[in-house]
Amino acid sequence: MGDRTMTTKDFLTGERPTADADSDWSQVKALVVGLGVSGFAAADGLLEFDAAVEVVEDRDDDGTTERGTLLETLGATVRLGAGATTAALPDDIDLVVTSPGLSPTFPLLAEAAARGVPIWGEPELAWRLSGPDPRRTDTDRRRTPWLVVTGTNGKTTTVQMLAAMLTAAGLRTAAVGNVGRPVMETVLDPEPYDVLAVELSSFQLHWSNSLQPHSSAVLNVHPDHLEWYAAAPGADTDPMAAYVADKALAYERVTHSCVYNVADPRTEELVAEADVVEGARAIGFTLGTPGMSMLGVVDDLLVDRAFVEQRRTSAMELAAVADVTPNAPHNVANALAAAALARSYGVRPTAVHDGLRSVELGGHRIAEVATVAGVRYVDDSKATNPHAALASLQAYDHVVWIAGGQAKGTSFDDLVATVGDRLRGVVLFGVDRHVIADALARHAPEVPTQMINSTDTGTMARVVEAAARLARTDDVVLLAPGCASKDMYDSYAARGDAFAEAVRRRRVGDDSVVDDVVGEEKEQ
């Protein structure tokens, strides 16, 4: 090949693509699909590295208009409005950076794949551009290490716990990725980070191919987003296998520790199958007594038997179970996973303890709303799939369960069969409420079930009123929908807020928003 100048196709699509911060990005014309927070960050990063950038987004609201105007000021070409993302792929595009939610069958992405144009997500782009960085001094040119968290449930909580532990250790860090803050923002920060706590969804992992985390944890793997994977090429017969394969990518090229869940054998199998850097370790976490190279629980203490010299015969205390708030079993498991990642990076035990005590978790995660007439009302609107709802339900003995929304192709049979004896009653609402009702009819037909068929702004008040009628003193009324929220709400947070407001009105005796509930209910 001689000394010929490397071309765009060489460092992006060559036999061994080497695109990084040292590459000549001025050769590249990139198409960014989607102008949410991650799309904006991706476009901003590419412009910073002198690439030519075109952005397409079907939405044309205040937020996208403002972001688009700023990118145009920086030199990007921006197309907003209906049809922007469904237009043909321009002939001169060298790289596509996609919004994570778009399936590989999305026409623009399918066309790019057919033409051999690389398709990355924002985390992949951020990893490529994070180092070695020619704008920094020689001592700072290393890539910032990533501690990666994925799994069907618990990702955001675990990442927030991990970031708190790293901060308590005196490290400059940030919780980034699927948690809401794009990784690219840290790449463009002039002050280097010591280490990042990175949450990655299966979608983000699907569009990544070169990440090399310091350590990674797969918390659990259960059916979710199967409608997305059913549409993916080659997944028409087994979308679950495709979903698991994307989760497994978190372990690829790990340099230090692969953290797995002892209670979910599939996560350990993924570690065994991963192509990691020689010397990387498998580290388990368990709610029971830990074996060697594990973290676990002994006498209400979180202990480390993995990152201590005498791990064959002893374990080191990290924190108390009481330091985990809330300390429902699945949240203690999240804390152990976060501690394993922190310890893999050398964080001292006291920082694990201090981090757990100081962390402020996001809302709508098994959050106590109020106690009304002896009944506790709990908001776990973040439980957007059956496994998350199951974990929440198992934290309580007697529950009136509020569920429904967009089921995403998942089944509720295992959930209902497992917790049917805990259910005092069930209130269902949302577009796929009949999916859950059918599972209840098969596995717990004796449980009183009421359907709320309305979808207007007063629906949640009717839901809460129906639940209150089913509840007895000392019961828990639990919003753990097991479904996504977009059929009725802008987000799971908006759904949780509606629940809390309905409970608040019930507590103060304001029934003005509750119409004739009986007329909306149907006994199953």
Coordinates of C-alpha atoms in Angstrom, one line a residue:
M1 CA 0.0 0.0 0.0
G2 CA 3.0 2.2 0.2
D3 CA 2.8 5.7 1.8
R4 CA -0.4 6.7 0.1
T5 CA -2.7 9.0 2.0
M6 CA -5.4 7.2 4.1
T7 CA -8.8 7.9 2.6
T8 CA -12.1 8.2 4.3
K9 CA -13.1 4.7 3.4
D10 CA -9.9 3.4 4.9
F11 CA -10.4 4.6 8.4
L12 CA -14.1 4.2 8.5
T13 CA -14.7 1.0 6.5
G14 CA -11.3 -0.5 5.8
E15 CA -10.5 -4.1 6.7
R16 CA -9.4 -2.8 10.1
P17 CA -11.2 0.5 10.6
T18 CA -9.2 2.8 12.9
A19 CA -11.4 5.9 13.1
D20 CA -10.5 7.9 16.2
A21 CA -9.7 11.4 17.3
D22 CA -6.4 11.3 15.3
S23 CA -8.2 10.6 12.0
D24 CA -8.8 13.4 9.5
W25 CA -12.5 13.9 10.0
S26 CA -12.5 16.8 7.5
Q27 CA -12.8 14.1 4.8
V28 CA -16.0 12.7 6.3
K29 CA -19.6 13.7 5.4
A30 CA -21.8 12.3 8.2
L31 CA -25.6 12.0 8.3
V32 CA -27.1 12.3 11.8
V33 CA -30.6 10.8 12.0
G34 CA -32.6 12.3 14.8
L35 CA -32.2 15.5 16.7
G36 CA -32.9 14.5 20.3
V37 CA -30.2 15.1 23.0
S38 CA -28.0 12.3 21.6
G39 CA -28.4 13.4 18.0
F40 CA -27.5 17.0 18.9
A41 CA -24.4 15.8 20.8
A42 CA -23.3 13.6 18.0
A43 CA -23.6 16.4 15.4
D44 CA -21.9 18.8 17.7
G45 CA -19.0 16.4 18.2
L46 CA -18.6 15.7 14.5
L47 CA -18.5 19.5 13.8
E48 CA -15.9 20.0 16.5
F49 CA -13.7 17.4 14.7
D50 CA -14.3 19.2 11.3
A51 CA -16.6 16.7 9.7
A52 CA -19.3 17.9 7.2
V53 CA -22.6 17.2 9.0
E54 CA -26.2 16.8 7.7
V55 CA -29.0 16.3 10.3
V56 CA -32.5 15.0 9.6
E57 CA -35.4 14.9 12.0
D58 CA -39.1 14.4 11.4
R59 CA -40.2 16.5 14.4
D60 CA -40.3 20.2 14.0
D61 CA -41.1 21.5 17.4
D62 CA -39.6 24.2 19.6
G63 CA -36.8 22.0 20.9
T64 CA -35.7 20.6 17.6
T65 CA -35.9 24.0 15.9
E66 CA -33.7 25.5 18.6
R67 CA -31.1 22.7 18.4
G68 CA -31.2 22.8 14.6
T69 CA -30.7 26.5 14.5
L70 CA -27.6 26.2 16.7
L71 CA -26.2 23.4 14.6
E72 CA -26.7 25.5 11.4
T73 CA -24.8 28.3 13.0
L74 CA -21.9 25.9 13.6
G75 CA -22.0 24.8 10.0
A76 CA -24.4 21.8 9.8
T77 CA -27.1 21.3 7.2
V78 CA -30.4 20.6 9.0
R79 CA -33.6 19.3 7.6
L80 CA -36.7 19.2 9.9
G81 CA -40.3 18.2 9.3
A82 CA -42.3 15.3 8.1
G83 CA -40.5 13.1 5.6
A84 CA -37.0 14.3 6.5
T85 CA -35.8 10.9 7.8
T86 CA -37.6 9.0 5.0
A87 CA -35.9 10.7 2.1
A88 CA -33.3 8.7 0.2
L89 CA -29.8 8.5 1.6
P90 CA -27.6 11.1 -0.1
D91 CA -24.9 9.6 -2.4
D92 CA -22.0 11.3 -0.7
I93 CA -22.6 10.1 2.9
D94 CA -19.7 8.3 4.5
L95 CA -21.1 7.7 7.9
V96 CA -24.6 7.5 9.5
V97 CA -25.1 8.2 13.2
T98 CA -28.5 7.0 14.2
S99 CA -31.0 7.6 17.0
P100 CA -30.9 4.5 19.1
G101 CA -34.6 3.6 18.8
L102 CA -34.6 3.2 15.0
S103 CA -34.6 -0.4 13.9
P104 CA -32.2 -1.7 11.3
T105 CA -35.2 -2.1 9.0
F106 CA -35.8 1.7 9.0
P107 CA -35.5 2.6 5.3
L108 CA -32.6 5.1 5.6
L109 CA -30.6 2.7 7.7
A110 CA -31.4 -0.3 5.5
E111 CA -30.2 1.7 2.5
A112 CA -27.0 2.6 4.3
A113 CA -26.3 -1.0 5.2
A114 CA -26.9 -2.1 1.7
R115 CA -24.4 0.4 0.4
G116 CA -21.8 -0.5 3.0
V117 CA -22.0 2.8 4.8
P118 CA -21.1 2.4 8.5
I119 CA -23.9 3.0 11.0
W120 CA -23.0 4.0 14.5
G121 CA -24.8 5.1 17.6
E122 CA -23.8 8.2 19.6
P123 CA -21.9 6.1 22.2
E124 CA -19.8 4.4 19.5
L125 CA -19.0 7.8 18.0
A126 CA -18.1 9.2 21.4
W127 CA -15.8 6.2 22.0
R128 CA -14.1 6.8 18.7
L129 CA -13.6 10.5 19.3
S130 CA -12.6 10.2 23.0
G131 CA -9.0 9.4 22.3
P132 CA -6.3 9.7 21.7
D133 CA -7.2 13.3 21.6
P134 CA -4.8 15.6 19.7
R135 CA -6.2 18.6 21.5
R136 CA -4.9 17.4 24.9
T137 CA -1.4 17.1 26.4
D138 CA 0.5 13.8 26.0
T139 CA -0.3 12.7 29.6
D140 CA -4.0 13.2 29.0
R141 CA -4.3 11.6 25.6
R142 CA -5.6 8.2 26.9
R143 CA -9.2 7.3 26.5
T144 CA -11.3 7.9 29.6
P145 CA -12.1 4.4 31.0
W146 CA -15.7 3.3 30.8
L147 CA -17.5 1.2 33.4
V148 CA -20.5 0.0 31.4
V149 CA -23.9 -1.1 32.8
T150 CA -26.6 -2.8 30.8
G151 CA -29.5 -5.3 31.4
T152 CA -33.2 -5.4 31.1
N153 CA -33.8 -3.7 34.4
G154 CA -32.0 -1.6 36.9
K155 CA -29.5 0.1 34.6
T156 CA -30.2 3.7 35.5
T157 CA -30.3 3.0 39.3
T158 CA -27.0 1.0 39.1
V159 CA -25.3 3.7 37.1
Q160 CA -26.4 6.4 39.5
M161 CA -25.1 4.4 42.4
L162 CA -21.8 3.7 40.6
A163 CA -21.3 7.4 39.8
A164 CA -21.9 8.3 43.5
M165 CA -19.3 5.7 44.6
L166 CA -16.8 7.1 42.1
T167 CA -17.5 10.6 43.2
A168 CA -17.1 9.6 46.8
A169 CA -13.7 8.2 45.9
G170 CA -12.6 11.7 44.7
L171 CA -12.7 10.8 41.0
R172 CA -14.0 13.2 38.3
T173 CA -16.9 11.2 36.8
A174 CA -20.3 11.4 35.2
A175 CA -23.3 9.2 34.7
V176 CA -23.8 9.1 30.9
G177 CA -25.4 7.2 28.0
N178 CA -28.9 5.9 28.3
V179 CA -29.3 7.6 31.7
G180 CA -30.0 10.8 29.8
R181 CA -26.7 12.6 29.3
P182 CA -24.9 11.8 26.0
V183 CA -21.4 10.5 26.3
M184 CA -20.3 13.0 23.7
E185 CA -20.7 15.8 26.2
T186 CA -17.8 14.5 28.2
V187 CA -15.7 14.1 25.1
L188 CA -16.0 17.8 24.3
D189 CA -15.4 18.9 27.9
P190 CA -12.0 20.6 28.0
E191 CA -11.4 19.1 31.5
P192 CA -10.7 15.3 31.3
Y193 CA -12.7 12.8 33.3
D194 CA -11.0 10.1 35.4
V195 CA -13.7 7.4 34.6
L196 CA -17.2 7.3 33.3
A197 CA -20.3 5.4 34.5
V198 CA -22.0 4.5 31.2
E199 CA -25.5 3.1 30.9
L200 CA -26.1 1.4 27.5
S201 CA -29.4 0.1 26.2
S202 CA -29.6 -2.9 23.8
F203 CA -30.3 -0.4 21.0
Q204 CA -27.1 1.5 21.8
L205 CA -25.1 -1.6 21.9
H206 CA -26.5 -2.8 18.6
W207 CA -25.0 0.3 16.9
S208 CA -21.6 -0.1 18.6
N209 CA -18.7 -2.2 17.3
S210 CA -15.4 -1.0 18.9
L211 CA -16.1 -0.2 22.5
Q212 CA -13.5 -1.5 24.9
P213 CA -14.8 -1.0 28.5
H214 CA -12.6 -1.3 31.5
S215 CA -15.4 -3.3 33.1
S216 CA -19.0 -4.2 32.3
A217 CA -22.0 -5.5 34.1
V218 CA -25.0 -7.2 32.5
L219 CA -27.6 -7.0 35.4
N220 CA -30.2 -9.4 34.0
V221 CA -31.7 -10.5 30.6
H222 CA -35.4 -10.9 30.3
P223 CA -37.9 -10.3 27.4
D224 CA -38.2 -6.6 26.4
H225 CA -38.4 -4.6 23.2
L226 CA -39.3 -7.7 21.3
E227 CA -41.3 -5.7 18.7
W228 CA -38.0 -3.9 17.8
Y229 CA -36.1 -7.1 17.4
A230 CA -38.9 -8.9 15.6
A231 CA -38.3 -6.3 12.8
A232 CA -34.5 -6.7 12.8
P233 CA -32.9 -8.6 9.9
G234 CA -32.5 -12.3 10.8
A235 CA -34.5 -12.0 14.0
D236 CA -37.9 -12.9 12.5
T237 CA -37.9 -16.3 14.1
D238 CA -36.2 -15.5 17.4
P239 CA -36.3 -11.8 18.4
M240 CA -35.2 -12.8 22.0
A241 CA -32.0 -14.3 20.7
A242 CA -31.2 -11.0 18.9
Y243 CA -32.0 -9.0 22.0
V244 CA -29.7 -11.2 24.1
A245 CA -26.9 -11.0 21.5
D246 CA -26.9 -7.2 21.7
K247 CA -26.8 -7.3 25.5
A248 CA -23.8 -9.6 25.2
L249 CA -21.9 -6.9 23.3
A250 CA -21.3 -5.2 26.6
Y251 CA -18.7 -7.8 27.5
E252 CA -16.8 -7.8 24.3
R253 CA -13.2 -6.5 24.5
V254 CA -13.5 -5.8 28.3
T255 CA -10.0 -5.3 29.8
H256 CA -10.6 -5.9 33.5
S257 CA -13.9 -7.3 34.9
C258 CA -17.1 -8.9 33.5
V259 CA -19.7 -8.6 36.2
Y260 CA -22.6 -11.1 36.1
N261 CA -25.7 -11.8 38.1
V262 CA -25.5 -15.2 39.9
A263 CA -29.3 -15.3 40.0
D264 CA -29.5 -15.0 36.2
P265 CA -27.3 -17.8 34.8
R266 CA -27.7 -16.4 31.3
T267 CA -25.5 -13.4 32.2
E268 CA -22.7 -15.8 33.3
E269 CA -23.1 -17.7 30.0
L270 CA -22.6 -14.4 28.2
V271 CA -19.3 -13.8 30.0
A272 CA -18.1 -17.3 29.1
E273 CA -18.8 -16.6 25.4
A274 CA -17.3 -13.1 25.3
D275 CA -14.1 -12.3 23.5
V276 CA -12.3 -10.3 26.2
V277 CA -8.8 -9.1 26.7
E278 CA -6.6 -11.7 28.2
G279 CA -6.6 -11.5 32.0
A280 CA -10.1 -10.1 32.3
R281 CA -12.0 -11.6 35.3
A282 CA -15.5 -12.9 35.8
I283 CA -17.0 -11.3 38.9
G284 CA -20.4 -12.4 40.3
F285 CA -22.9 -10.7 42.5
T286 CA -25.5 -12.4 44.6
L287 CA -28.0 -11.7 47.3
G288 CA -26.7 -14.8 49.1
T289 CA -23.4 -15.6 50.7
P290 CA -20.7 -14.9 48.0
G291 CA -18.4 -17.5 46.7
M292 CA -14.8 -16.6 45.7
S293 CA -14.7 -13.8 43.1
M294 CA -18.1 -12.6 44.0
L295 CA -19.8 -9.8 46.0
G296 CA -22.8 -10.7 48.1
V297 CA -24.7 -10.3 51.4
V298 CA -23.6 -11.7 54.8
D299 CA -25.5 -10.8 58.0
D300 CA -27.2 -7.8 56.4
L301 CA -23.8 -6.5 55.1
L302 CA -22.7 -6.1 51.5
V303 CA -19.3 -7.8 51.3
D304 CA -16.5 -8.2 48.7
R305 CA -14.9 -11.5 48.1
A306 CA -13.5 -10.6 44.7
F307 CA -11.2 -7.7 45.0
V308 CA -9.4 -8.6 48.3
E309 CA -6.1 -10.5 48.5
Q310 CA -7.4 -13.1 51.0
R311 CA -10.6 -13.8 48.9
R312 CA -10.1 -17.6 49.4
T313 CA -10.8 -17.4 53.1
S314 CA -12.4 -14.0 53.8
A315 CA -14.5 -11.1 52.6
M316 CA -14.4 -7.3 53.1
E317 CA -17.3 -5.3 54.4
L318 CA -18.4 -2.6 52.0
A319 CA -21.7 -1.3 53.4
A320 CA -24.9 -2.3 55.2
V321 CA -28.1 -3.4 53.4
A322 CA -29.7 -0.5 55.3
D323 CA -27.4 1.9 53.4
V324 CA -29.3 1.0 50.2
T325 CA -32.5 3.1 49.8
P326 CA -34.9 1.7 49.0
N327 CA -33.5 -1.7 50.1
A328 CA -35.9 -3.9 48.2
P329 CA -34.0 -7.1 47.1
H330 CA -33.6 -6.1 43.4
N331 CA -32.2 -2.7 44.5
V332 CA -29.7 -4.4 46.8
A333 CA -28.7 -6.4 43.8
N334 CA -28.2 -3.2 41.8
A335 CA -26.0 -1.8 44.7
L336 CA -23.8 -5.0 44.6
A337 CA -23.4 -4.7 40.8
A338 CA -22.4 -1.0 41.1
A339 CA -20.0 -1.9 43.9
A340 CA -18.4 -4.6 41.8
L341 CA -17.7 -2.1 39.0
A342 CA -16.4 0.5 41.4
R343 CA -14.1 -2.0 43.1
S344 CA -12.9 -3.2 39.7
Y345 CA -11.6 0.3 39.2
G346 CA -9.9 0.3 42.6
V347 CA -12.4 2.3 44.6
R348 CA -11.9 1.9 48.3
P349 CA -14.6 0.2 50.5
T350 CA -15.5 3.4 52.3
A351 CA -16.3 5.1 49.0
V352 CA -18.9 2.4 48.3
H353 CA -20.5 3.0 51.6
D354 CA -20.4 6.8 51.2
G355 CA -21.7 6.6 47.7
L356 CA -24.7 4.5 48.6
R357 CA -25.6 6.8 51.4
S358 CA -25.3 9.9 49.3
V359 CA -26.9 8.8 46.0
E360 CA -30.0 10.5 44.9
L361 CA -31.9 8.2 42.6
G362 CA -34.4 9.4 39.9
G363 CA -38.0 9.3 40.7
H364 CA -40.7 6.7 40.0
R365 CA -38.7 3.8 41.2
I366 CA -40.6 2.0 44.1
A367 CA -41.2 5.5 45.5
E368 CA -43.6 5.9 48.5
V369 CA -46.3 8.4 47.5
A370 CA -48.6 8.4 50.5
T371 CA -50.5 6.3 53.0
V372 CA -54.3 6.9 52.8
A373 CA -56.8 5.1 55.1
G374 CA -54.1 2.6 56.1
V375 CA -53.2 1.7 52.5
R376 CA -49.7 2.5 51.1
Y377 CA -49.5 3.9 47.5
V378 CA -46.2 3.2 45.7
D379 CA -45.1 4.6 42.3
D380 CA -42.8 2.3 40.3
S381 CA -43.8 3.7 36.9
K382 CA -40.2 3.0 35.8
A383 CA -41.2 -0.7 35.7
T384 CA -41.8 -0.8 32.0
N385 CA -41.5 -4.6 31.4
P386 CA -42.8 -7.7 33.1
H387 CA -39.5 -8.6 34.8
A388 CA -39.2 -5.1 36.4
A389 CA -42.8 -5.3 37.5
L390 CA -42.2 -8.8 39.0
A391 CA -39.2 -7.5 41.0
S392 CA -41.4 -4.7 42.4
L393 CA -44.3 -7.0 43.2
Q394 CA -42.1 -9.4 45.1
A395 CA -41.1 -6.6 47.5
Y396 CA -44.6 -6.7 49.1
D397 CA -46.8 -9.3 50.6
H398 CA -50.3 -8.1 49.7
V399 CA -50.7 -5.9 46.6
V400 CA -53.3 -4.2 44.5
W401 CA -51.5 -4.1 41.3
I402 CA -52.0 -1.3 38.7
A403 CA -50.7 -2.3 35.3
G404 CA -51.0 -1.7 31.6
G405 CA -49.7 0.3 28.7
Q406 CA -47.7 -0.8 25.7
A407 CA -46.6 -4.5 26.3
K408 CA -43.9 -4.4 23.5
G409 CA -44.6 -8.0 22.5
T410 CA -43.8 -9.4 26.0
S411 CA -45.7 -12.1 28.0
F412 CA -47.1 -11.7 31.5
D413 CA -47.7 -15.5 32.1
D414 CA -44.6 -16.1 34.2
L415 CA -45.2 -12.9 36.3
V416 CA -48.8 -13.8 37.1
A417 CA -47.9 -17.4 37.9
T418 CA -45.2 -16.3 40.3
V419 CA -47.0 -13.6 42.2
G420 CA -50.7 -14.5 41.9
D421 CA -50.9 -15.4 45.6
R422 CA -49.8 -11.8 46.5
L423 CA -52.4 -10.1 44.5
R424 CA -55.4 -8.6 46.4
G425 CA -56.7 -7.3 43.1
V426 CA -55.6 -5.9 39.8
V427 CA -56.6 -2.7 37.9
L428 CA -55.7 -2.6 34.2
F429 CA -55.6 0.3 31.8
G430 CA -53.8 1.2 28.6
V431 CA -53.7 -0.1 25.1
D432 CA -52.5 -3.6 25.9
R433 CA -54.5 -4.2 29.1
H434 CA -56.1 -7.3 27.6
V435 CA -52.6 -9.0 27.3
I436 CA -52.3 -8.8 31.1
A437 CA -56.0 -9.7 31.6
D438 CA -55.5 -12.9 29.6
A439 CA -52.5 -13.9 31.6
L440 CA -54.5 -13.3 34.8
A441 CA -57.4 -15.4 33.5
R442 CA -55.0 -18.3 32.7
H443 CA -53.0 -18.3 36.0
A444 CA -54.9 -16.4 38.7
P445 CA -58.6 -16.4 37.7
E446 CA -59.6 -15.9 41.3
V447 CA -57.9 -12.5 41.6
P448 CA -60.5 -9.6 41.2
T449 CA -59.5 -7.7 38.1
Q450 CA -61.0 -4.4 36.9
M451 CA -60.5 -2.8 33.5
I452 CA -60.4 1.0 33.0
N453 CA -61.3 1.5 29.4
S454 CA -61.0 5.3 29.1
T455 CA -57.9 7.1 27.9
D456 CA -58.7 10.7 28.8
T457 CA -57.0 12.9 31.4
G458 CA -59.1 11.6 34.2
T459 CA -58.1 8.0 33.6
M460 CA -55.5 7.7 36.4
A461 CA -58.0 9.1 39.0
R462 CA -60.4 6.3 38.0
V463 CA -57.5 3.8 38.2
V464 CA -56.6 4.9 41.7
E465 CA -60.2 4.9 42.9
A466 CA -60.7 1.4 41.6
A467 CA -57.5 0.2 43.3
A468 CA -58.6 1.9 46.6
R469 CA -61.8 -0.1 46.5
L470 CA -59.9 -3.4 46.2
A471 CA -57.4 -2.6 48.9
R472 CA -57.5 -3.5 52.6
T473 CA -55.7 -1.9 55.6
D474 CA -51.9 -2.5 55.4
D475 CA -52.1 -3.4 51.7
V476 CA -49.9 -1.7 49.0
V477 CA -51.4 -0.2 45.9
L478 CA -48.5 -0.5 43.5
L479 CA -48.2 1.2 40.1
A480 CA -45.8 -1.2 38.4
P481 CA -47.2 -1.1 34.8
G482 CA -44.9 -3.7 33.2
C483 CA -45.5 -1.7 30.0
A484 CA -44.2 1.4 28.2
S485 CA -46.2 4.6 28.6
K486 CA -46.4 6.2 25.2
D487 CA -49.9 5.0 24.5
M488 CA -51.2 7.6 27.0
Y489 CA -48.3 9.6 28.4
D490 CA -45.2 11.4 27.2
S491 CA -43.0 9.3 29.4
Y492 CA -43.0 6.9 32.4
A493 CA -42.3 9.9 34.5
A494 CA -45.5 11.7 33.3
R495 CA -47.4 8.5 34.1
G496 CA -46.0 8.3 37.6
D497 CA -46.7 12.0 38.2
A498 CA -50.4 11.4 37.2
F499 CA -50.5 8.5 39.7
A500 CA -49.1 10.7 42.5
E501 CA -51.5 13.5 41.7
A502 CA -54.4 11.1 41.8
V503 CA -53.3 9.7 45.1
R504 CA -52.8 13.3 46.5
R505 CA -56.3 14.2 45.5
R506 CA -57.7 11.1 47.1
R507 CA -55.7 11.9 50.3
V508 CA -57.2 15.4 50.6
G509 CA -60.7 14.2 49.7
D510 CA -60.9 15.9 46.3
D511 CA -63.0 13.5 44.2
S512 CA -63.9 16.1 41.6
V513 CA -61.7 14.4 39.0
V514 CA -63.3 11.0 39.6
D515 CA -66.3 10.4 37.4
D516 CA -68.5 7.4 37.6
V517 CA -65.9 4.8 38.2
V518 CA -68.4 2.0 38.2
G519 CA -69.3 2.9 34.6
E520 CA -65.6 2.6 33.6
E521 CA -64.9 -0.7 35.4
K522 CA -65.5 -4.1 34.1
E523 CA -65.1 -7.1 36.3
Q524 CA -63.0 -9.9 34.6

